[in-house]
PDB file of C-alpha atoms in Angstrom:
ATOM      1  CA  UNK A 461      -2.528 -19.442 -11.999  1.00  0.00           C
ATOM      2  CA  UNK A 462      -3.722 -16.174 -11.094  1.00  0.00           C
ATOM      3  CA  UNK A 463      -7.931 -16.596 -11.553  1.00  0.00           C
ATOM      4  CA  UNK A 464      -8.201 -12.744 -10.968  1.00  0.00           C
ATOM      5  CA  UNK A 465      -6.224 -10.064 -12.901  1.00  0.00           C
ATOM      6  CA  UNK A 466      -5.678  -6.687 -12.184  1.00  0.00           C
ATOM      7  CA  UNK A 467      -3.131  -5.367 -14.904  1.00  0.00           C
ATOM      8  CA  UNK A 468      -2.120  -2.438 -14.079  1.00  0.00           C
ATOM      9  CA  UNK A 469      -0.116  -2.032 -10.775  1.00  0.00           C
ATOM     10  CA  UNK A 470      -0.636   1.676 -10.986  1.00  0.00           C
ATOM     11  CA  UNK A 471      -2.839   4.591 -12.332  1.00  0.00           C
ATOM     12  CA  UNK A 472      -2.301   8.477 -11.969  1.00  0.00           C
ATOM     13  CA  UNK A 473      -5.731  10.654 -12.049  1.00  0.00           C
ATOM     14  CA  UNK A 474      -6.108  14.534 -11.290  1.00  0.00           C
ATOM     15  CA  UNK A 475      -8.439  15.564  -8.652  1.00  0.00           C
ATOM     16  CA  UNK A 476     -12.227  15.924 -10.053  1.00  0.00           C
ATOM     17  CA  UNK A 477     -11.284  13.596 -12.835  1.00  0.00           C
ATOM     18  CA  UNK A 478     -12.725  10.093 -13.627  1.00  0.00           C
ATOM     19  CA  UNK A 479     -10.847   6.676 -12.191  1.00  0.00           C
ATOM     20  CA  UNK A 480     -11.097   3.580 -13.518  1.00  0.00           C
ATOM     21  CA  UNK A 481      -9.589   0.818 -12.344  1.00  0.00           C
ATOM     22  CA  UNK A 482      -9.876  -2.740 -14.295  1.00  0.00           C
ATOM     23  CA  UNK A 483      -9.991  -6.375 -13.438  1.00  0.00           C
ATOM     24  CA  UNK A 484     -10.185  -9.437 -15.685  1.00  0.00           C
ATOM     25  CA  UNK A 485     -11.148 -12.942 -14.327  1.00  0.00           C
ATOM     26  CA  UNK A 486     -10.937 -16.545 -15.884  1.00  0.00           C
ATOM     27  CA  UNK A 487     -12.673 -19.061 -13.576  1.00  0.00           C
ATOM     28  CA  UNK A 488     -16.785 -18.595 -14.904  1.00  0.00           C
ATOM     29  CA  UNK A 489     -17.989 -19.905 -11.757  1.00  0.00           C
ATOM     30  CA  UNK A 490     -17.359 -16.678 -10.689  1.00  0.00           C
ATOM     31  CA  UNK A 491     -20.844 -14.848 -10.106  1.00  0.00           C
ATOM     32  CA  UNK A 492     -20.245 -12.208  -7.211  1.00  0.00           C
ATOM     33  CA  UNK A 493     -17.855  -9.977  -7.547  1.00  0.00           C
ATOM     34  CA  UNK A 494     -16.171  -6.926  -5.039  1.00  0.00           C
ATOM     35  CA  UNK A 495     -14.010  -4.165  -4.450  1.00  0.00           C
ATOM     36  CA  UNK A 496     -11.372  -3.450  -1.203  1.00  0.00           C
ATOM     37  CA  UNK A 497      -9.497  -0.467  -1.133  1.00  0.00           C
ATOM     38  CA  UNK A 498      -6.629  -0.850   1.316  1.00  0.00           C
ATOM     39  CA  UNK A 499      -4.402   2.298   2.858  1.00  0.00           C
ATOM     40  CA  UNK A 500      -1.022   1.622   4.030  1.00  0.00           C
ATOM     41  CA  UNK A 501      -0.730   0.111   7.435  1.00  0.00           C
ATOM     42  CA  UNK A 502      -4.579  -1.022   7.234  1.00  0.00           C
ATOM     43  CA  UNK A 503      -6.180  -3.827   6.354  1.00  0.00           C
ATOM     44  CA  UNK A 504      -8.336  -4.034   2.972  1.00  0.00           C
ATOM     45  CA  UNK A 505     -12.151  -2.360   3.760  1.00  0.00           C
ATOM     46  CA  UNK A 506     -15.033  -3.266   1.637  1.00  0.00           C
ATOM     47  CA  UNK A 507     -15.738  -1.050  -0.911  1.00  0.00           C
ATOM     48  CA  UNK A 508     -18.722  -1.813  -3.399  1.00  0.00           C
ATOM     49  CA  UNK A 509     -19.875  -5.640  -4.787  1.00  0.00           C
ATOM     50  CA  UNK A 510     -21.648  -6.874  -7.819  1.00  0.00           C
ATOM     51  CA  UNK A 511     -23.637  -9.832  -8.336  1.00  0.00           C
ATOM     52  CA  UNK A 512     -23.640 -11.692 -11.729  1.00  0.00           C
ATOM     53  CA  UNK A 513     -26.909 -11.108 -12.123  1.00  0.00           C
ATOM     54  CA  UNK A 514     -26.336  -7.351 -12.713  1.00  0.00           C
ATOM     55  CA  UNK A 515     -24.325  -5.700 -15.496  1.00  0.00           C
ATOM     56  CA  UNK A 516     -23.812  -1.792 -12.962  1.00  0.00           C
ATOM     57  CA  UNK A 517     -23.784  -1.054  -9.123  1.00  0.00           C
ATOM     58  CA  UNK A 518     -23.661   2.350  -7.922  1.00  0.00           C
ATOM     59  CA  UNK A 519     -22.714   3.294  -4.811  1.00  0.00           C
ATOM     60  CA  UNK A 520     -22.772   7.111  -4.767  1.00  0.00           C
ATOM     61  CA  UNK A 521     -18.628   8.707  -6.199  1.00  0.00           C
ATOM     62  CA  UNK A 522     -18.389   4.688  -7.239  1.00  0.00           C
ATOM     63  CA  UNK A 523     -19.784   2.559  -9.696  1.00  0.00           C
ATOM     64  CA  UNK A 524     -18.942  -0.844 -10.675  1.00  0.00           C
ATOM     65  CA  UNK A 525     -19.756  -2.649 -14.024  1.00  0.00           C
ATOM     66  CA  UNK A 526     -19.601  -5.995 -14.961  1.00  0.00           C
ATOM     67  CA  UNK A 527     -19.488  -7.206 -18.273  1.00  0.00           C
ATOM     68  CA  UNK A 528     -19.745 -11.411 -18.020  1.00  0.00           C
ATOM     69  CA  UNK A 529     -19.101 -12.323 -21.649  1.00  0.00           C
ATOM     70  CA  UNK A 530     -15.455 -10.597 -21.710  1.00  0.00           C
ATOM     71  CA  UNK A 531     -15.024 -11.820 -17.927  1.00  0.00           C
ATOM     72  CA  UNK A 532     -14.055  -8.334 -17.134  1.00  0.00           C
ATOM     73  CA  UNK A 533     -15.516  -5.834 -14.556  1.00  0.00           C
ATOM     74  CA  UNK A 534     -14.369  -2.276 -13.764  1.00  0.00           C
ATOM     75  CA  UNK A 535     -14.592   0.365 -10.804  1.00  0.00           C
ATOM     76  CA  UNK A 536     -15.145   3.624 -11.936  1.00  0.00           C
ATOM     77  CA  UNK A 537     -14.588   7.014  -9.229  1.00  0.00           C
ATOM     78  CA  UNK A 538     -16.221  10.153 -10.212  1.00  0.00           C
ATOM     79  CA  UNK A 539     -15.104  12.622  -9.350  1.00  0.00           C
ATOM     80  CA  UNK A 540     -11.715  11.385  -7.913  1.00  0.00           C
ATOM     81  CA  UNK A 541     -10.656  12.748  -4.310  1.00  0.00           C
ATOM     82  CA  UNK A 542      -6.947  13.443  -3.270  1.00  0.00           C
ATOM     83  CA  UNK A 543      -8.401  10.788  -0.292  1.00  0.00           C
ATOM     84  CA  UNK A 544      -9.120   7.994  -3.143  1.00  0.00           C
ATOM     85  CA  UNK A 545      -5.443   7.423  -3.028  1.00  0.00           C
ATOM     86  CA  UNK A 546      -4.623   3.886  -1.850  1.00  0.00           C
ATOM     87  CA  UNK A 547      -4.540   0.205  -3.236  1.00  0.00           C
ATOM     88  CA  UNK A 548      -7.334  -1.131  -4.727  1.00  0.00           C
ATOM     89  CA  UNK A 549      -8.318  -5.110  -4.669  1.00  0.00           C
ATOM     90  CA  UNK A 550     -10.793  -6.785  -7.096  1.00  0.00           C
ATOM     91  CA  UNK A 551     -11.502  -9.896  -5.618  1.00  0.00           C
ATOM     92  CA  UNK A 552     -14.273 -12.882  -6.426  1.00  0.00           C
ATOM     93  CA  UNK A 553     -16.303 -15.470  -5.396  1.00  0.00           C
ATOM     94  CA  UNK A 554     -19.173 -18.270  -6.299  1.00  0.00           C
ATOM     95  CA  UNK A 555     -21.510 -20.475  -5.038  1.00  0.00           C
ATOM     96  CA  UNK A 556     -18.567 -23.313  -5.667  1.00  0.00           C
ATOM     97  CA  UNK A 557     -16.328 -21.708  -3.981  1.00  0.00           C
ATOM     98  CA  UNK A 558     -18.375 -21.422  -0.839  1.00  0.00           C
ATOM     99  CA  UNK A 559     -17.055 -18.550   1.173  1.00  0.00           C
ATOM    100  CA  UNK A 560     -13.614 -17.813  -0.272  1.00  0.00           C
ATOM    101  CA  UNK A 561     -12.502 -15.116  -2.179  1.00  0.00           C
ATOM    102  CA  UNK A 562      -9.965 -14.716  -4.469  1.00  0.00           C
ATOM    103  CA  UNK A 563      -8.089 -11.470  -4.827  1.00  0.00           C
ATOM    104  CA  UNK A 564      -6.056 -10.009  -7.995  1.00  0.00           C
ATOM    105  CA  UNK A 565      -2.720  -7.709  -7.212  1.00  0.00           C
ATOM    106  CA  UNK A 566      -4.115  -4.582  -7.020  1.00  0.00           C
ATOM    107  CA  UNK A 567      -4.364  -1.358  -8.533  1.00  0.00           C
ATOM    108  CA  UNK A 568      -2.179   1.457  -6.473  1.00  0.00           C
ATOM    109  CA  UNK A 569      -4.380   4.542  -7.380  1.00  0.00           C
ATOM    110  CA  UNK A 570      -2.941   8.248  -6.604  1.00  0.00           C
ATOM    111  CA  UNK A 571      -5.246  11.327  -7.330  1.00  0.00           C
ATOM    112  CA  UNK A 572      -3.105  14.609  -7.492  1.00  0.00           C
ATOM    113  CA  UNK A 573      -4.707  17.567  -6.104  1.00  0.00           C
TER     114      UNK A 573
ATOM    115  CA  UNK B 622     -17.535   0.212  16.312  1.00  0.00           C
ATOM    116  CA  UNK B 623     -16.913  -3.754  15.850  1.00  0.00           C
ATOM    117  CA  UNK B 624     -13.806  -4.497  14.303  1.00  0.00           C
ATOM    118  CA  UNK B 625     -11.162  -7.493  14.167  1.00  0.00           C
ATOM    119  CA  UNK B 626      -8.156  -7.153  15.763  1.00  0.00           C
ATOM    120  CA  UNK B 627      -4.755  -8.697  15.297  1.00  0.00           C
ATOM    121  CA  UNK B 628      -1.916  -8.738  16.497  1.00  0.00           C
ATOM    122  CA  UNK B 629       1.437  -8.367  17.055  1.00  0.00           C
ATOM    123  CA  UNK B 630       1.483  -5.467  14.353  1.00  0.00           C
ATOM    124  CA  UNK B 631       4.727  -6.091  13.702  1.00  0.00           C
ATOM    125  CA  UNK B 632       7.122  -9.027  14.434  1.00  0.00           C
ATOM    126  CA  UNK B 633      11.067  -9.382  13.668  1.00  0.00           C
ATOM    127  CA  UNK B 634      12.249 -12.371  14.089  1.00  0.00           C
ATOM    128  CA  UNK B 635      15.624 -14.641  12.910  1.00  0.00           C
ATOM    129  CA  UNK B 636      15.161 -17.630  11.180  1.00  0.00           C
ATOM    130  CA  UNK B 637      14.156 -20.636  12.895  1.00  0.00           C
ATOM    131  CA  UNK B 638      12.173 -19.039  15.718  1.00  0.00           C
ATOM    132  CA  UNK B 639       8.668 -19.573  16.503  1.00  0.00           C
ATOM    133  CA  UNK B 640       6.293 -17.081  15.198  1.00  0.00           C
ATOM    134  CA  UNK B 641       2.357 -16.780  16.647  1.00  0.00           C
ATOM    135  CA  UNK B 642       0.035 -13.952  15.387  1.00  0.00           C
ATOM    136  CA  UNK B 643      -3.352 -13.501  16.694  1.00  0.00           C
ATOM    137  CA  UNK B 644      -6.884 -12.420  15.944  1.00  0.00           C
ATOM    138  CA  UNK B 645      -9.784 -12.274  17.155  1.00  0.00           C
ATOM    139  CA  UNK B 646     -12.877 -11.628  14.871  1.00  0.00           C
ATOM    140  CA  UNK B 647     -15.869  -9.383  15.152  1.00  0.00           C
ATOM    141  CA  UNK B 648     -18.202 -11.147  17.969  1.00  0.00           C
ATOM    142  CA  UNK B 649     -21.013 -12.652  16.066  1.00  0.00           C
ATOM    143  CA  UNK B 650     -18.961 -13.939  12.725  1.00  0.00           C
ATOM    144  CA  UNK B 651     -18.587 -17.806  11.833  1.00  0.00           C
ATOM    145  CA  UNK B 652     -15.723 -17.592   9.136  1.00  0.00           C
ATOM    146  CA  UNK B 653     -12.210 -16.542  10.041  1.00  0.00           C
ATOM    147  CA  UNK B 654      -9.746 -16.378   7.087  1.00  0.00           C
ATOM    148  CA  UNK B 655      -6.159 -15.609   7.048  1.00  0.00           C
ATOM    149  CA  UNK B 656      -4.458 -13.801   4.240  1.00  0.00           C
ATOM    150  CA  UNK B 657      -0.656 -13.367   2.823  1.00  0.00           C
ATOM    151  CA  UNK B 658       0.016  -9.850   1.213  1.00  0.00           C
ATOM    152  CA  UNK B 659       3.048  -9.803  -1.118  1.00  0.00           C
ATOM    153  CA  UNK B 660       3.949  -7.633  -4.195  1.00  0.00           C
ATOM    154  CA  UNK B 661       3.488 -10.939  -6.681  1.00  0.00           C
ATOM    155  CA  UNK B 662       0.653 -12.882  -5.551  1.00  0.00           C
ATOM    156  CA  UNK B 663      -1.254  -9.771  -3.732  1.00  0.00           C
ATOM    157  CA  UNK B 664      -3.750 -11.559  -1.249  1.00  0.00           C
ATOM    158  CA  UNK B 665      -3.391 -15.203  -0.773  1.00  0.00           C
ATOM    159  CA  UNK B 666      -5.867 -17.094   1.480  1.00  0.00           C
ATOM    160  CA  UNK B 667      -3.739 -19.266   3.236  1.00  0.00           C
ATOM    161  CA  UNK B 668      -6.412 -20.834   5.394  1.00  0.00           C
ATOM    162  CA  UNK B 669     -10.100 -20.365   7.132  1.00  0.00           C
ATOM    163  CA  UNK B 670     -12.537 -21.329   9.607  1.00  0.00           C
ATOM    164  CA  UNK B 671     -16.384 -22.209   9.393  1.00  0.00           C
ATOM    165  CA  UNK B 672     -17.731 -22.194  12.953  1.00  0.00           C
ATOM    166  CA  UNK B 673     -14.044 -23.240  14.019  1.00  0.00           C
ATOM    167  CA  UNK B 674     -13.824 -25.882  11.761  1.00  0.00           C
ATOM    168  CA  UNK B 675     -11.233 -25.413   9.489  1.00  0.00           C
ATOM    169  CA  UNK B 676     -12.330 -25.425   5.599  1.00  0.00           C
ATOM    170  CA  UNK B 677      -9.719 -24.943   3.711  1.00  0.00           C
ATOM    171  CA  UNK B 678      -5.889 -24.908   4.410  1.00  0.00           C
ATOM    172  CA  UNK B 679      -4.570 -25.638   0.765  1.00  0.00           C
ATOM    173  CA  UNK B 680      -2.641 -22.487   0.695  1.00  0.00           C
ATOM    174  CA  UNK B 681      -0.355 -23.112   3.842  1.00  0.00           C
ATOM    175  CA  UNK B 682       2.686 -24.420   3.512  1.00  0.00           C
ATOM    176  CA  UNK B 683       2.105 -27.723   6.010  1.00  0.00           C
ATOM    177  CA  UNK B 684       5.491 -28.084   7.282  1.00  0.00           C
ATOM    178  CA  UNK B 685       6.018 -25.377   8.903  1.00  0.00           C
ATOM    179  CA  UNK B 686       2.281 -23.358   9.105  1.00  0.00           C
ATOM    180  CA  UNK B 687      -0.335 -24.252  10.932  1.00  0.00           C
ATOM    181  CA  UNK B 688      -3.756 -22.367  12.147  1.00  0.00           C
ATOM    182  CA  UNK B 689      -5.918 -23.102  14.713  1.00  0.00           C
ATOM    183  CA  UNK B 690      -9.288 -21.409  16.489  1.00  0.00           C
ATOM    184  CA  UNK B 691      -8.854 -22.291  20.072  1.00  0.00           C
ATOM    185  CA  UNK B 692     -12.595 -20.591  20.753  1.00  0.00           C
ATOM    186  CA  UNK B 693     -14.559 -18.219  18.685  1.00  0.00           C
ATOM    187  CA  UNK B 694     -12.807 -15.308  19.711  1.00  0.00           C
ATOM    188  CA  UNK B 695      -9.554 -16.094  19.142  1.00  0.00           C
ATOM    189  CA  UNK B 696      -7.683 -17.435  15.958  1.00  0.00           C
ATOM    190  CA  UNK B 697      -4.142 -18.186  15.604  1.00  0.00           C
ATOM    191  CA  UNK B 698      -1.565 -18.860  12.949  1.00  0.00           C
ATOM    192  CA  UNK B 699       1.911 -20.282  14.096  1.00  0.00           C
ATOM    193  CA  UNK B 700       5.301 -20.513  11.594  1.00  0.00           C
ATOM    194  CA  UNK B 701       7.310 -22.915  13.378  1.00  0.00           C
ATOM    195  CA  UNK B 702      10.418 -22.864  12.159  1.00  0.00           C
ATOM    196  CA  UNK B 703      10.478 -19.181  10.123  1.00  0.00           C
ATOM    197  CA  UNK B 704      12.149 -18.549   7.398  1.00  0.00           C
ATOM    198  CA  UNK B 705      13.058 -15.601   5.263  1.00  0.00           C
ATOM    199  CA  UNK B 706      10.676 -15.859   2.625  1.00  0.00           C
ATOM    200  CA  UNK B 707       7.892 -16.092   5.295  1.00  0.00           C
ATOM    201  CA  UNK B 708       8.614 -12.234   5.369  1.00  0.00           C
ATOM    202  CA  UNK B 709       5.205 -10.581   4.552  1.00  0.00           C
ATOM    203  CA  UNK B 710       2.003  -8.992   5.787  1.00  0.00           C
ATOM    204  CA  UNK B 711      -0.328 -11.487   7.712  1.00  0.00           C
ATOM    205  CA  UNK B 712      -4.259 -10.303   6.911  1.00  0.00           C
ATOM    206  CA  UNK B 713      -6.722 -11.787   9.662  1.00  0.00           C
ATOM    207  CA  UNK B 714     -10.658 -11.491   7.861  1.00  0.00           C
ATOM    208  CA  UNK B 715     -13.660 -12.011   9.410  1.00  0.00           C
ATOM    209  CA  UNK B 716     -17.710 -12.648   7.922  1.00  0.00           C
ATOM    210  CA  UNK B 717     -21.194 -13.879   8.831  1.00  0.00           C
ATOM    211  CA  UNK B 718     -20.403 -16.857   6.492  1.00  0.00           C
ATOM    212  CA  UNK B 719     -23.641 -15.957   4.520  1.00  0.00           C
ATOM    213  CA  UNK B 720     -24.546 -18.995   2.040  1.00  0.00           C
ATOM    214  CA  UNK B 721     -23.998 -18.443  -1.704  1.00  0.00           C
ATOM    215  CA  UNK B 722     -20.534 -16.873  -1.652  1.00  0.00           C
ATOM    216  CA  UNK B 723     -21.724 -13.656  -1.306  1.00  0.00           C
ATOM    217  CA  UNK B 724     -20.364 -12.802   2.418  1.00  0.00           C
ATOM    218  CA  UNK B 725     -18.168  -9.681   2.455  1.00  0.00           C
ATOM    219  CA  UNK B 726     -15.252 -10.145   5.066  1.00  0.00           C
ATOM    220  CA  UNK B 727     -13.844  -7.497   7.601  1.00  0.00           C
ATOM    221  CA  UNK B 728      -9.902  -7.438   7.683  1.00  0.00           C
ATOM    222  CA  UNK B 729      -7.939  -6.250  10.417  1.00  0.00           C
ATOM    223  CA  UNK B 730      -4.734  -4.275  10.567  1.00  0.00           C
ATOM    224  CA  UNK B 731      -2.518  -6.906   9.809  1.00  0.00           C
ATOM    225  CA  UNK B 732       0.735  -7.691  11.259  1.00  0.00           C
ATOM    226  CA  UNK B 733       4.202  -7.024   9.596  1.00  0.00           C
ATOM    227  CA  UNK B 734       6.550 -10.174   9.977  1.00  0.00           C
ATOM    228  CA  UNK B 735      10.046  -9.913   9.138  1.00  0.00           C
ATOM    229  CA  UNK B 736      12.185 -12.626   9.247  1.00  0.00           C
ATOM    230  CA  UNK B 737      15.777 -12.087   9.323  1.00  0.00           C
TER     231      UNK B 737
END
């Protein structure tokens, strides 16, 4: 039962252009919410997080917004860099499930120059 | 520049041998996790450590996995015997194990195990 959804295995952007990268969840103990982005042959790095008590972090090129009632939060990269390319997790947490997170399938993002 | 550190980085192996890979997490942290990277299930925590303790190993397979945290600097996780399937990316993670769930965890490189 995959608690954490990231749809689309893949998404295509040209250089300057806007990504966004989606991610449904299910369990609504969920209330903290982050982003890895992950280049091959590395491990995940910590991108951007949002707490439930927020709707919209922004974190300079990245923004992420979380909309609770649809259980559905998105990454947005503006403008998108050639160096944006890589794998991006959504992953998830709450106070009931202490300090584990639980990743979707990521997104595999390419920006063409 | 801390960072945690695994390793082999990569591992072949035939069925039925002994695997080990090792970590060691960024000096300070108090929760170790270890991850499972494949195309269908994308991370899975297979087990982690508060303080050494271990929490939570409900995503292992028992019979043959096991992990352990011989001191704070050093985590393991053993396949004994391995098997094809086992064939994956092993993700070490380490955090300050801040209360509320809202720690954000440092991965190493991984290590590549194939098992043939």
């Amino acid at each position: 039962d995959q608690q954490v959804k990231q749809n689309s295995p893949s998404l295509s952007v040209q250089e300057g252009r806007i990504s966004i990268l989606n991610c449904d969840y299910t369990n609504s103990m969920f209330d903290y919410f982050l982003w890895y982005k992950k280049y091959p042959a590395e491990g995940p790095t910590f991108l951007i997080s949002i707490s439930s008590i927020k709707d919209k972090n922004e974190d300079g090129r990245f923004t992420v917004f979380l909309n609770k009632s649809a259980k559905h939060l998105s990454l947005h990269i503006v403008p998108s860099q050639p160096g944006d390319s890589a794998v991006y997790f959504c992953a998830a947490s709450g106070r009931s499930s202490g300090d584990k997170l639980t990743f979707g399938t990521g997104t595999r993002l390419a920006v063409r120059p | 520049d801390a960072r945690v550190t695994q390793t082999p980085r990569d591992k072949v192996t035939e069925m039925g041998q002994e695997v080990t890979m090792r970590c060691q997490p960024i000096l300070g942290h108090n929760t170790v996790f270890w991850y499972r990277q494949t195309m269908m299930q994308g991370l899975e925590l297979l087990a982690y450590f508060r303080n050494r303790a271990p929490l939570d190993d409900s995503g292992m397979p028992k019979d043959r996995f096991s992990a352990e945290m011989p001191d704070a600097t050093l985590a393991t996780l053993k396949i004994q015997p391995s098997e094809p399937r086992d064939s994956a990316v092993y993700f070490c993670a380490s955090g300050l194990g801040l209360a509320g769930g809202t720690d954000t965890q440092y991965f190493g490189p991984g290590t590549r195990l194939t098992v043939l």
